Coordinates of N, CA and C in Angstrom, one line a residue:
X5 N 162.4 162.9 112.9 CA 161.6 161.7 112.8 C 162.5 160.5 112.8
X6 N 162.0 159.5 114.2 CA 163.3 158.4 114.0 C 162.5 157.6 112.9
X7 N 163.2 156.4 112.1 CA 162.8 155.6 111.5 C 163.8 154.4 112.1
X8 N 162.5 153.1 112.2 CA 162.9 152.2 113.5 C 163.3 150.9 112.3
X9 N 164.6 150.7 112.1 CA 165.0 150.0 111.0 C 164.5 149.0 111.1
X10 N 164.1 147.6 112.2 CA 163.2 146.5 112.3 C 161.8 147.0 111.5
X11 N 161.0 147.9 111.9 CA 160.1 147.9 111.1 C 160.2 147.7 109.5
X12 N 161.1 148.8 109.4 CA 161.3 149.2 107.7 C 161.6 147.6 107.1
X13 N 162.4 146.5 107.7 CA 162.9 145.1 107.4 C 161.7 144.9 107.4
X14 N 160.9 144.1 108.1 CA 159.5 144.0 108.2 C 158.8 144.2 107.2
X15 N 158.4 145.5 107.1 CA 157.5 145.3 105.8 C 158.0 145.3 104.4
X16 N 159.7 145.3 104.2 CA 159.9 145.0 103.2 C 159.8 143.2 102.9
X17 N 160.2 142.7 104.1 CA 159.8 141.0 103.9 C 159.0 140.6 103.7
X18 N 157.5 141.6 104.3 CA 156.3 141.7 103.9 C 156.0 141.7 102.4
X19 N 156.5 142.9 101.8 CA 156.3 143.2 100.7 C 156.8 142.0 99.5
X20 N 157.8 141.4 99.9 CA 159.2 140.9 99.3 C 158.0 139.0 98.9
X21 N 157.5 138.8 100.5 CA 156.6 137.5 100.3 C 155.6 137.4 100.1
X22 N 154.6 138.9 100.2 CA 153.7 139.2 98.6 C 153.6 138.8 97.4
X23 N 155.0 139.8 97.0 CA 155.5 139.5 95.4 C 155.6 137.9 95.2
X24 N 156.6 137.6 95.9 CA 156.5 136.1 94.9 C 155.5 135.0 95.5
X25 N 154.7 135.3 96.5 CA 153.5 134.6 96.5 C 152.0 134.9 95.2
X26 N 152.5 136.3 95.0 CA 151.5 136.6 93.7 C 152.0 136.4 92.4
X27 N 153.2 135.5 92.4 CA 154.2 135.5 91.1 C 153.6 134.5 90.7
X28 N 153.0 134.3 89.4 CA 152.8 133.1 88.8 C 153.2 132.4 88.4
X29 N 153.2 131.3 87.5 CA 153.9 130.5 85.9 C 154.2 131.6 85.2
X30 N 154.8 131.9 84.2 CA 154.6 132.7 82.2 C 153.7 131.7 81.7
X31 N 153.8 130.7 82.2 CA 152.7 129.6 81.3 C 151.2 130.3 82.1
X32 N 151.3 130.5 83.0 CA 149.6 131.5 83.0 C 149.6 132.4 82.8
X33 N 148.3 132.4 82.2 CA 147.6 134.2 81.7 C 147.8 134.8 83.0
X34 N 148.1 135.6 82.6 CA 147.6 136.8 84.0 C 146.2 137.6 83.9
X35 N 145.9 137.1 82.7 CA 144.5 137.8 82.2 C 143.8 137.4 81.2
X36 N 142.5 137.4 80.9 CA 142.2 137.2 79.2 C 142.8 137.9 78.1
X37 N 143.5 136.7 77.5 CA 144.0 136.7 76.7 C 143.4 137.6 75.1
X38 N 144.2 138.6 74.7 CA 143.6 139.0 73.1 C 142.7 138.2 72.2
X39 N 143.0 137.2 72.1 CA 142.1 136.8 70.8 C 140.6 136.3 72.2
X40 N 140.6 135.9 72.8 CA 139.3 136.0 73.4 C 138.8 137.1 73.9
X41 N 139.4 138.5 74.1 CA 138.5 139.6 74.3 C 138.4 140.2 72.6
X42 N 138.7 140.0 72.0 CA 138.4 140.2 70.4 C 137.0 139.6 70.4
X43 N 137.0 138.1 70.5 CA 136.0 137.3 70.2 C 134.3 137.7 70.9
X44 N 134.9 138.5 72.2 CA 133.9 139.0 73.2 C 133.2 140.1 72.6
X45 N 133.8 140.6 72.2 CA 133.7 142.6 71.3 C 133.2 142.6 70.1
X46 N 133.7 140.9 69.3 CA 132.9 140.9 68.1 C 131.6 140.1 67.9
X47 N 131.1 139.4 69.5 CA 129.8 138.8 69.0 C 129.0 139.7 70.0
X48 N 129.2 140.7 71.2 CA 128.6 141.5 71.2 C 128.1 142.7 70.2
X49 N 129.0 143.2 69.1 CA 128.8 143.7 68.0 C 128.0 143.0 67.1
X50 N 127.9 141.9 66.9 CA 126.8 140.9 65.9 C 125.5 141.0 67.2
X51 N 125.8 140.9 68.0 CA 124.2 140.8 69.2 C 123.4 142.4 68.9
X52 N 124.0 143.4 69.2 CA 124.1 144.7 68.6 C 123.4 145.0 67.5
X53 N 123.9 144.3 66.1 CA 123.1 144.7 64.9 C 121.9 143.5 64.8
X54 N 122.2 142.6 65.2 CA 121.0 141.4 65.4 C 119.6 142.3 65.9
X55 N 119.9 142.7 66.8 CA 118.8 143.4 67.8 C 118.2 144.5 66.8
X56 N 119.0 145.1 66.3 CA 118.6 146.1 65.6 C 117.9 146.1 64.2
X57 N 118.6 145.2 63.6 CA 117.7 144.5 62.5 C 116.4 144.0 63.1
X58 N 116.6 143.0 64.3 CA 115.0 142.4 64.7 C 113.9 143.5 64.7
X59 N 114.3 144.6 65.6 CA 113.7 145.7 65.9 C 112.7 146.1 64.5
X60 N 114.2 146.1 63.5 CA 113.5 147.3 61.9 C 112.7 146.1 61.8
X61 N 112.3 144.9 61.7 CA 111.7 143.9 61.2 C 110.5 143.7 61.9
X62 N 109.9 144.5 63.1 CA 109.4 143.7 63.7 C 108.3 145.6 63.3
X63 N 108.8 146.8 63.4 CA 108.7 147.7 62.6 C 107.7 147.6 61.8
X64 N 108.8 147.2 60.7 CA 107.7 146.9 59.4 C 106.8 146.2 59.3
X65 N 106.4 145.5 60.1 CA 105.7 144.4 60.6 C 104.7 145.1 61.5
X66 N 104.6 146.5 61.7 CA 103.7 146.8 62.8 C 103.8 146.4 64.5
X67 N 104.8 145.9 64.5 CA 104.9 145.2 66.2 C 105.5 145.8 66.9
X68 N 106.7 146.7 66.6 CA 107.1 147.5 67.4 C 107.1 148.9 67.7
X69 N 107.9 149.4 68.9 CA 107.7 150.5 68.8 C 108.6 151.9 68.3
X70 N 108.4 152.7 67.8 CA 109.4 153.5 66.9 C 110.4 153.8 67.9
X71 N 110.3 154.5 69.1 CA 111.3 155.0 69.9 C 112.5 153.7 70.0
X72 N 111.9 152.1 70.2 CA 112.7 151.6 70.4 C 113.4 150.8 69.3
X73 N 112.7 151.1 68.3 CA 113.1 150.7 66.8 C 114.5 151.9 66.5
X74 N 114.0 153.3 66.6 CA 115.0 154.4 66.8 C 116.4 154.6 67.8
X75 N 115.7 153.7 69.3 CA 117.2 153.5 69.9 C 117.7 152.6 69.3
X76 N 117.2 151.2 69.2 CA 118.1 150.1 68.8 C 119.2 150.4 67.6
X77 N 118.7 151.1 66.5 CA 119.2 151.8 65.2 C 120.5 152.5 65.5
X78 N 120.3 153.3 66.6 CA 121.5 154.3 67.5 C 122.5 154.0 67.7
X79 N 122.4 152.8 68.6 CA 123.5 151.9 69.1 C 123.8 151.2 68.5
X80 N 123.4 150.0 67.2 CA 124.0 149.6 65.8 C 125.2 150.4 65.3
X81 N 124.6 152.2 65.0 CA 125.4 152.9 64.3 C 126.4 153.5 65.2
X82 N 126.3 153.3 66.4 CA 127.7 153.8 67.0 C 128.5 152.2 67.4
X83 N 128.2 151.1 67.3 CA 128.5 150.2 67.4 C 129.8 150.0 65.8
X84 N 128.8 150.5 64.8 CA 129.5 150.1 63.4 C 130.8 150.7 63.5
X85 N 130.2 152.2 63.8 CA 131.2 153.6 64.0 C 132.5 152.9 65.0
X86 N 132.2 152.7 66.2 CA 133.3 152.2 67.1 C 134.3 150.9 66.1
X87 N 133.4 150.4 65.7 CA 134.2 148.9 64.8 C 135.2 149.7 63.4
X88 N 134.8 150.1 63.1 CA 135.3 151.1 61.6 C 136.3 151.9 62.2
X89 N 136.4 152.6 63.5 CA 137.7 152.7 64.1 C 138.8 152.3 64.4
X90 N 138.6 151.3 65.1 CA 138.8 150.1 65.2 C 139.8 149.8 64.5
X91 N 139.0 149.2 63.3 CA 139.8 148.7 62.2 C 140.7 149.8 61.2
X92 N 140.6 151.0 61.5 CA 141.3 151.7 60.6 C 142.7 151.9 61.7
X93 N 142.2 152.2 62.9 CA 144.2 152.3 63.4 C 144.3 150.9 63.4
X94 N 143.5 149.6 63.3 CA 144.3 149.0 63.1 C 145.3 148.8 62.1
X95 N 144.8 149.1 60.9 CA 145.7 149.3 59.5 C 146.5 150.1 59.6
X96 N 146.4 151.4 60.7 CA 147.3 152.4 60.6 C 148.5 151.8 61.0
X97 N 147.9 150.9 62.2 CA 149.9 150.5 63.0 C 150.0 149.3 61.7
X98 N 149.4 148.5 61.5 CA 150.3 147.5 60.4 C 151.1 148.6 59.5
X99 N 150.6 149.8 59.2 CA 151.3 150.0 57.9 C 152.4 150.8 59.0
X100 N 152.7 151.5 59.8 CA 153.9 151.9 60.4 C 154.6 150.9 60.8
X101 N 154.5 149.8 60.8 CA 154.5 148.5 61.1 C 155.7 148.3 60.0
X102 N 155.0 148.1 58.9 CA 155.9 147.7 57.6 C 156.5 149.0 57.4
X103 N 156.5 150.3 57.3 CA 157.8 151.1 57.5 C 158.5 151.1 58.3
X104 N 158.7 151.1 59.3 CA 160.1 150.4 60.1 C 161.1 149.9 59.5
X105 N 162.4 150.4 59.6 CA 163.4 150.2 58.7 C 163.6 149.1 59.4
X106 N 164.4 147.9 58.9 CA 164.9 146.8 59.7 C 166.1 146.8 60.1

């Protein structure tokens, strides 16, 4: 198999004016930032139990209906469940965090 060294030049120039045409600032995100996908995760989690509270309220109230009084409940508790995860490796790395010899 020949390999036709102009080409191989070629698409590495190619490749080469790609890269630093896709190279941004460091002063830009390259993405959403942590504390705004935090922020995203935790008022969908409040939307979540909102709903679900409305639901049991609306329940007791006679207005709704149990299956969707029962889903809404579902998703709350795997909602809490996912958040209580969450927060427990989070505390896991702080504390490996603070044993780290310095």
């Amino acid at each position: 198999m020949a390999v036709n060294f102009v080409d191989a030049v070629n698409a590495y120039n190619q490749a080469a004016e790609k890269g630093i045409a896709g190279k941004k600032d460091k002063s830009d995100p390259v993405g959403e930032d942590f504390a705004s996908t935090l922020r995203d995760v935790a008022s969908d989690t409040l939307a979540t139990m909102q709903t679900a509270e409305n639901k049991t309220l609306m329940a007791a109230a006679g207005k709704a209906d149990v299956t969707d009084v029962v889903t809404a409940m579902s998703e709350a508790e795997v909602t809490l469940q996912t958040v209580v995860a969450v927060r427990d490796k989070v505390v896991q790395a702080y504390q490996e965090i603070l044993r780290m010899p310095i």
